[in-house]
Amino acid sequence: MLRLLLLHALLAAGLPARAQAPEAATAALAEAAGPGAPAQDGRREEARGPASPVVHGIPRQAGSPGPRYTEREAWEPERILSALRDAYPGRIDRVARRSGDWAIRVGGEWYCWANGRLLPESEREEWERYDPVPFYRYPRELPPLARLGGEEKEALEARLKQREEDPPLRHSGFFDALWRIRDRVSSWERVKTIYFLGIKTEIHRDLMEDLAAVEEEIQALLPGDPQLSRYVGSLRTLDGYNWRRIDGTSSLSFHAYGAALDVIPAYYGGKQVYWRWAMKASPEWYSLPYENRFMPPMSFVQAFERHGFVWGGKWLTFDTIHFEYRPEVLLLNGFLPAP
Ligand SMILES: [Zn+2]
């Protein structure tokens, strides 16, 4: 039972909804990758869905009792909303009880907790139509690999299948308000071109300072960290802003906000970077040893974590080139912001 609960927690933490495929660094890997791999001309395939993990397995049918398995239950709504307020002081100014529910004010507009769905107050009664926004356990160290028994494997397979047939649907209003984005045009208006470690990319203007701080920490470490130096020297592409939406839903990828960054080297060295690709190679992709996954140095990951970014390499459904800005997740997990 404990193991099953753990599986559910891992799933809750780690399932990117219809996740976008990372760019393959080599043609060979691209061929092996199948759907989601970049086209041969190197351009990214369009609209693969969001990069952020999604709480899965929570039925949104009428009469659903709401979240059952997820680690979300470990935190009270007030704690989660307070973490959001602390994480985005320029955008969120209040957390309060309103009309019998917790609510949070973003850019002057109130959003209610609505059983974890974070909805505009006018849509509160519609909560069963949506999946919860994921707030999940994020460990400091690399999490132990999942070792699943027969029953657990079946449960995982069933949930992945269900997820394909009925993709998670999240209300995007809260994050749209947070990032001041209404549509593709307004998203592009919020984006700035930057150079990060000498490579050009586009990110949300609100993250320019955070990324500059990450870069500065990495540069300070380079002289004493040959592994980090080799890794940084191997980097070729940074994919930040990319307008994407989950098919058939209103949920946007964090790349569509310019709040996620794929850090892509010239070669993956035959290693796996992305769970969907790994799944094609092995039915037990989730227990693929870390040495067989493409891994940035932990000093690189930690520099991002200190400035509000989570790394997809710690998700069960791993995406080891993906970083996204979720300071509230880090705060909930006891990470302190950099001074
Ligand atoms: Zn990504």
Short mmCIF file of C-alpha atoms and ligand atoms in Angstrom, two decimals:
data_model
loop_
_atom_site.label_atom_id
_atom_site.label_comp_id
_atom_site.label_asym_id
_atom_site.label_seq_id
_atom_site.Cartn_x
_atom_site.Cartn_y
_atom_site.Cartn_z
CA MET A 1 0.00 0.00 0.00
CA LEU A 2 2.78 2.36 0.91
CA ARG A 3 4.49 1.65 -2.39
CA LEU A 4 1.29 2.26 -4.28
CA LEU A 5 0.83 5.54 -2.49
CA LEU A 6 4.40 6.42 -3.36
CA LEU A 7 3.72 5.64 -7.00
CA HIS A 8 0.70 7.86 -6.95
CA ALA A 9 2.71 10.61 -5.35
CA LEU A 10 5.44 10.25 -7.96
CA LEU A 11 2.85 10.33 -10.69
CA ALA A 12 1.30 13.38 -9.17
CA ALA A 13 4.66 15.05 -9.11
CA GLY A 14 6.00 13.97 -12.39
CA LEU A 15 3.58 13.65 -15.23
CA PRO A 16 4.07 16.37 -17.78
CA ALA A 17 0.77 16.68 -19.58
CA ARG A 18 1.30 15.75 -23.23
CA ALA A 19 4.77 17.03 -22.67
CA GLN A 20 6.67 18.60 -25.47
CA ALA A 21 9.53 16.58 -26.75
CA PRO A 22 12.98 17.93 -26.14
CA GLU A 23 15.02 18.62 -29.19
CA ALA A 24 17.09 15.67 -30.19
CA ALA A 25 20.74 16.52 -30.34
CA THR A 26 21.50 14.01 -33.03
CA ALA A 27 19.70 12.74 -36.08
CA ALA A 28 19.96 9.20 -34.77
CA LEU A 29 18.19 10.10 -31.59
CA ALA A 30 15.59 12.04 -33.53
CA GLU A 31 14.82 8.94 -35.56
CA ALA A 32 14.50 6.85 -32.45
CA ALA A 33 12.30 9.41 -30.82
CA GLY A 34 9.25 9.07 -33.03
CA PRO A 35 6.40 11.53 -32.51
CA GLY A 36 7.56 14.72 -30.95
CA ALA A 37 11.03 14.54 -32.36
CA PRO A 38 12.16 17.55 -34.31
CA ALA A 39 11.78 17.47 -38.04
CA GLN A 40 14.88 16.71 -40.05
CA ASP A 41 15.41 20.36 -40.77
CA GLY A 42 15.88 20.81 -37.07
CA ARG A 43 12.74 22.77 -36.42
CA ARG A 44 10.71 21.81 -33.42
CA GLU A 45 7.47 20.01 -34.01
CA GLU A 46 4.56 22.25 -33.18
CA ALA A 47 2.27 22.12 -30.22
CA ARG A 48 3.22 19.08 -28.22
CA GLY A 49 1.63 20.37 -25.05
CA PRO A 50 2.81 21.79 -21.78
CA ALA A 51 6.05 21.10 -20.08
CA SER A 52 4.78 21.37 -16.58
CA PRO A 53 3.91 18.29 -14.56
CA VAL A 54 0.28 17.61 -14.03
CA VAL A 55 -1.48 15.92 -11.18
CA HIS A 56 -2.92 12.89 -12.77
CA GLY A 57 -5.52 10.32 -11.96
CA ILE A 58 -7.84 12.76 -10.34
CA PRO A 59 -11.20 12.22 -11.88
CA ARG A 60 -12.96 15.35 -12.92
CA GLN A 61 -16.26 13.62 -13.61
CA ALA A 62 -19.34 14.97 -11.90
CA GLY A 63 -19.53 13.90 -8.30
CA SER A 64 -15.80 13.35 -8.07
CA PRO A 65 -14.60 13.57 -4.49
CA GLY A 66 -11.55 15.50 -5.69
CA PRO A 67 -7.90 14.74 -5.14
CA ARG A 68 -7.24 11.26 -3.82
CA TYR A 69 -3.64 10.28 -4.24
CA THR A 70 -1.56 13.30 -4.62
CA GLU A 71 1.00 14.89 -2.38
CA ARG A 72 -1.04 18.04 -2.71
CA GLU A 73 -3.02 16.83 0.24
CA ALA A 74 0.03 17.36 2.40
CA TRP A 75 -0.40 21.11 2.12
CA GLU A 76 -3.37 23.17 3.16
CA PRO A 77 -4.76 25.62 0.58
CA GLU A 78 -3.68 28.57 2.70
CA ARG A 79 -0.10 27.29 2.75
CA ILE A 80 0.00 26.82 -1.03
CA LEU A 81 -1.54 30.21 -1.75
CA SER A 82 0.83 31.85 0.72
CA ALA A 83 3.78 30.21 -1.03
CA LEU A 84 2.49 31.67 -4.30
CA ARG A 85 2.15 35.10 -2.72
CA ASP A 86 5.72 34.90 -1.38
CA ALA A 87 7.06 33.60 -4.70
CA TYR A 88 5.59 36.39 -6.85
CA PRO A 89 5.58 39.50 -4.64
CA GLY A 90 5.30 41.82 -7.63
CA ARG A 91 2.20 40.11 -8.99
CA ILE A 92 0.35 38.64 -6.01
CA ASP A 93 -0.53 40.88 -3.10
CA ARG A 94 -3.20 39.10 -1.05
CA VAL A 95 -4.42 35.75 0.21
CA ALA A 96 -7.75 35.82 2.01
CA ARG A 97 -10.95 33.95 2.81
CA ARG A 98 -13.68 34.99 0.41
CA SER A 99 -17.18 33.55 0.22
CA GLY A 100 -16.24 30.43 2.12
CA ASP A 101 -13.11 29.59 0.12
CA TRP A 102 -9.47 30.61 0.07
CA ALA A 103 -8.61 33.11 -2.61
CA ILE A 104 -5.56 34.86 -4.03
CA ARG A 105 -5.31 38.20 -5.80
CA VAL A 106 -3.17 38.36 -8.94
CA GLY A 107 -2.82 41.65 -10.78
CA GLY A 108 -5.93 42.94 -9.00
CA GLU A 109 -8.11 39.93 -9.91
CA TRP A 110 -9.21 37.32 -7.41
CA TYR A 111 -8.81 33.60 -8.07
CA CYS A 112 -10.35 31.09 -5.72
CA TRP A 113 -8.79 27.87 -4.51
CA ALA A 114 -11.72 25.81 -5.90
CA ASN A 115 -10.36 22.46 -4.72
CA GLY A 116 -6.94 23.20 -6.15
CA ARG A 117 -8.16 24.32 -9.57
CA LEU A 118 -7.37 28.05 -9.04
CA LEU A 119 -10.36 29.49 -10.85
CA PRO A 120 -11.73 32.97 -11.43
CA GLU A 121 -14.39 33.48 -8.78
CA SER A 122 -17.12 33.57 -11.42
CA GLU A 123 -16.20 30.01 -12.44
CA ARG A 124 -15.84 28.50 -8.99
CA GLU A 125 -18.79 26.14 -9.38
CA GLU A 126 -17.22 24.68 -12.52
CA TRP A 127 -14.27 23.15 -10.68
CA GLU A 128 -15.12 19.58 -11.58
CA ARG A 129 -14.43 20.30 -15.23
CA TYR A 130 -10.75 20.87 -14.50
CA ASP A 131 -7.70 19.11 -13.16
CA PRO A 132 -5.90 20.65 -10.21
CA VAL A 133 -2.88 22.85 -10.64
CA PRO A 134 0.10 20.70 -9.63
CA PHE A 135 1.88 21.54 -6.40
CA TYR A 136 4.12 18.59 -5.72
CA ARG A 137 6.94 17.12 -3.70
CA TYR A 138 10.27 18.17 -5.16
CA PRO A 139 13.29 16.61 -3.47
CA ARG A 140 16.61 18.28 -2.79
CA GLU A 141 18.60 15.26 -3.95
CA LEU A 142 18.00 12.98 -6.92
CA PRO A 143 14.97 10.90 -5.97
CA PRO A 144 15.44 7.13 -5.67
CA LEU A 145 14.48 5.32 -8.86
CA ALA A 146 11.01 3.84 -8.99
CA ARG A 147 10.98 0.04 -8.58
CA LEU A 148 7.49 -1.12 -9.36
CA GLY A 149 5.84 -4.46 -8.68
CA GLY A 150 3.28 -6.03 -11.02
CA GLU A 151 0.28 -4.30 -9.55
CA GLU A 152 2.03 -0.95 -9.55
CA LYS A 153 3.16 -1.37 -13.15
CA GLU A 154 -0.39 -2.08 -14.20
CA ALA A 155 -1.61 0.95 -12.29
CA LEU A 156 0.98 3.14 -14.00
CA GLU A 157 0.18 1.79 -17.45
CA ALA A 158 -3.53 2.25 -16.87
CA ARG A 159 -3.01 5.82 -15.81
CA LEU A 160 -0.80 6.65 -18.76
CA LYS A 161 -3.39 5.16 -21.08
CA GLN A 162 -6.17 7.10 -19.41
CA ARG A 163 -4.08 10.21 -19.74
CA GLU A 164 -3.66 9.70 -23.48
CA GLU A 165 -7.39 9.24 -23.93
CA ASP A 166 -8.42 12.04 -21.64
CA PRO A 167 -5.65 14.63 -21.44
CA PRO A 168 -5.51 16.72 -18.31
CA LEU A 169 -7.44 19.93 -18.56
CA ARG A 170 -6.33 22.85 -16.44
CA HIS A 171 -7.84 26.30 -16.30
CA SER A 172 -5.12 28.65 -17.51
CA GLY A 173 -6.59 31.84 -16.03
CA PHE A 174 -4.40 31.99 -12.95
CA PHE A 175 -1.09 31.55 -14.77
CA ASP A 176 -2.26 33.79 -17.61
CA ALA A 177 -2.84 36.51 -15.02
CA LEU A 178 0.45 35.78 -13.29
CA TRP A 179 2.43 36.16 -16.51
CA ARG A 180 0.14 38.87 -17.98
CA ILE A 181 -0.64 36.85 -21.07
CA ARG A 182 -3.98 36.61 -22.84
CA ASP A 183 -3.03 35.16 -26.18
CA ARG A 184 -0.16 34.56 -28.54
CA VAL A 185 0.32 38.23 -29.33
CA SER A 186 0.47 39.32 -25.70
CA SER A 187 2.80 36.42 -24.89
CA TRP A 188 5.27 37.58 -27.52
CA GLU A 189 5.06 41.13 -26.14
CA ARG A 190 6.24 39.85 -22.75
CA VAL A 191 9.27 38.05 -24.15
CA LYS A 192 12.82 39.38 -24.39
CA THR A 193 15.78 38.00 -26.28
CA ILE A 194 18.69 37.26 -24.00
CA TYR A 195 22.06 35.54 -24.10
CA PHE A 196 22.52 32.90 -21.41
CA LEU A 197 26.01 31.41 -21.19
CA GLY A 198 26.59 32.92 -24.61
CA ILE A 199 23.57 31.31 -26.26
CA LYS A 200 20.61 33.27 -27.53
CA THR A 201 17.08 32.53 -26.38
CA GLU A 202 13.75 34.19 -25.57
CA ILE A 203 12.27 34.30 -22.09
CA HIS A 204 9.61 36.22 -20.18
CA ARG A 205 10.89 39.67 -19.29
CA ASP A 206 10.15 39.09 -15.59
CA LEU A 207 12.76 36.29 -15.53
CA MET A 208 15.68 38.19 -16.99
CA GLU A 209 17.19 39.00 -13.61
CA ASP A 210 16.66 35.52 -12.24
CA LEU A 211 18.40 33.97 -15.22
CA ALA A 212 21.21 36.50 -15.02
CA ALA A 213 21.70 35.45 -11.38
CA VAL A 214 21.74 31.77 -12.36
CA GLU A 215 24.29 32.50 -15.05
CA GLU A 216 26.48 34.47 -12.68
CA GLU A 217 26.53 31.59 -10.17
CA ILE A 218 27.44 29.10 -12.87
CA GLN A 219 30.22 31.32 -14.19
CA ALA A 220 31.65 31.70 -10.68
CA LEU A 221 31.77 27.90 -10.33
CA LEU A 222 33.38 27.20 -13.71
CA PRO A 223 37.07 27.63 -12.81
CA GLY A 224 36.88 25.04 -10.02
CA ASP A 225 34.48 22.58 -11.62
CA PRO A 226 35.87 20.79 -14.71
CA GLN A 227 32.72 18.68 -15.12
CA LEU A 228 30.57 21.82 -15.17
CA SER A 229 32.99 23.45 -17.62
CA ARG A 230 32.80 20.52 -20.02
CA TYR A 231 29.01 20.52 -19.80
CA VAL A 232 28.66 24.27 -20.39
CA GLY A 233 31.13 23.96 -23.28
CA SER A 234 28.92 21.27 -24.82
CA LEU A 235 25.76 23.39 -24.86
CA ARG A 236 24.41 24.36 -28.27
CA THR A 237 20.77 25.44 -28.01
CA LEU A 238 18.44 27.04 -25.49
CA ASP A 239 14.73 26.68 -26.19
CA GLY A 240 12.81 29.14 -24.05
CA TYR A 241 9.69 30.81 -25.33
CA ASN A 242 7.55 28.66 -27.61
CA TRP A 243 3.81 29.17 -27.96
CA ARG A 244 2.22 25.84 -27.17
CA ARG A 245 -1.12 24.65 -25.92
CA ILE A 246 -2.32 21.23 -24.89
CA ASP A 247 -4.38 19.81 -27.71
CA GLY A 248 -8.06 20.26 -27.05
CA THR A 249 -7.57 22.16 -23.82
CA SER A 250 -6.98 25.71 -22.73
CA SER A 251 -3.84 24.86 -20.77
CA LEU A 252 -0.65 26.49 -21.87
CA SER A 253 2.86 25.12 -21.60
CA PHE A 254 5.29 27.02 -19.41
CA HIS A 255 7.28 27.50 -22.62
CA ALA A 256 4.32 29.53 -23.91
CA TYR A 257 4.81 31.94 -21.01
CA GLY A 258 8.54 32.09 -21.66
CA ALA A 259 8.91 30.61 -18.17
CA ALA A 260 10.64 27.37 -19.16
CA LEU A 261 14.03 26.69 -20.71
CA ASP A 262 15.33 23.57 -22.44
CA VAL A 263 19.12 23.44 -22.12
CA ILE A 264 20.36 21.35 -25.02
CA PRO A 265 23.88 20.06 -25.64
CA ALA A 266 25.43 19.13 -28.97
CA TYR A 267 25.18 15.41 -28.12
CA TYR A 268 23.31 13.29 -25.62
CA GLY A 269 25.97 10.61 -25.85
CA GLY A 270 23.44 7.83 -26.44
CA LYS A 271 21.61 8.60 -23.19
CA GLN A 272 17.94 9.18 -22.59
CA VAL A 273 16.64 12.66 -21.92
CA TYR A 274 12.92 12.24 -22.03
CA TRP A 275 10.58 9.65 -20.57
CA ARG A 276 8.44 9.23 -23.66
CA TRP A 277 11.49 8.43 -25.76
CA ALA A 278 12.82 6.13 -23.06
CA MET A 279 9.46 4.35 -22.96
CA LYS A 280 9.94 3.30 -26.59
CA ALA A 281 13.28 1.75 -25.69
CA SER A 282 12.25 0.05 -22.46
CA PRO A 283 8.94 -0.80 -20.78
CA GLU A 284 10.62 -0.01 -17.48
CA TRP A 285 11.71 3.48 -18.50
CA TYR A 286 10.95 4.84 -15.01
CA SER A 287 13.70 2.75 -13.43
CA LEU A 288 16.29 3.59 -16.07
CA PRO A 289 19.48 4.21 -14.05
CA TYR A 290 20.61 7.79 -13.81
CA GLU A 291 23.90 6.87 -15.50
CA ASN A 292 21.86 5.98 -18.59
CA ARG A 293 20.08 9.32 -18.58
CA PHE A 294 21.58 12.50 -19.92
CA MET A 295 22.25 14.52 -16.76
CA PRO A 296 23.46 18.08 -16.34
CA PRO A 297 25.90 18.42 -13.41
CA MET A 298 24.06 18.88 -10.13
CA SER A 299 25.92 22.15 -9.57
CA PHE A 300 24.17 23.43 -12.71
CA VAL A 301 20.76 22.22 -11.49
CA GLN A 302 21.28 23.74 -8.05
CA ALA A 303 22.11 27.15 -9.51
CA PHE A 304 18.69 27.10 -11.19
CA GLU A 305 16.96 25.85 -8.05
CA ARG A 306 18.44 28.67 -5.99
CA HIS A 307 16.68 31.14 -8.27
CA GLY A 308 13.25 29.58 -8.51
CA PHE A 309 13.54 26.99 -11.29
CA VAL A 310 12.65 23.32 -10.92
CA TRP A 311 14.42 20.74 -13.07
CA GLY A 312 12.49 18.09 -15.02
CA GLY A 313 15.16 15.51 -14.24
CA LYS A 314 13.64 14.99 -10.79
CA TRP A 315 10.22 14.07 -12.14
CA LEU A 316 9.20 10.45 -12.53
CA THR A 317 8.34 11.36 -16.11
CA PHE A 318 11.77 12.82 -16.56
CA ASP A 319 12.76 15.56 -18.97
CA THR A 320 16.39 16.17 -18.11
CA ILE A 321 16.96 19.22 -20.31
CA HIS A 322 13.91 21.07 -18.98
CA PHE A 323 13.90 23.84 -16.37
CA GLU A 324 10.82 25.84 -15.44
CA TYR A 325 10.10 28.67 -13.05
CA ARG A 326 8.12 27.31 -10.09
CA PRO A 327 9.46 29.15 -7.03
CA GLU A 328 6.29 28.28 -5.10
CA VAL A 329 7.04 24.57 -5.51
CA LEU A 330 10.53 25.15 -4.16
CA LEU A 331 9.22 27.20 -1.23
CA LEU A 332 6.69 24.50 -0.35
CA ASN A 333 9.52 21.98 -0.32
CA GLY A 334 11.69 23.99 2.04
CA PHE A 335 14.08 25.51 -0.50
CA LEU A 336 14.95 29.06 0.41
CA PRO A 337 15.38 31.75 -2.20
CA ALA A 338 18.90 32.95 -2.84
CA PRO A 339 19.78 35.96 -0.65
ZN ZN B 1 10.98 22.10 -21.94
#
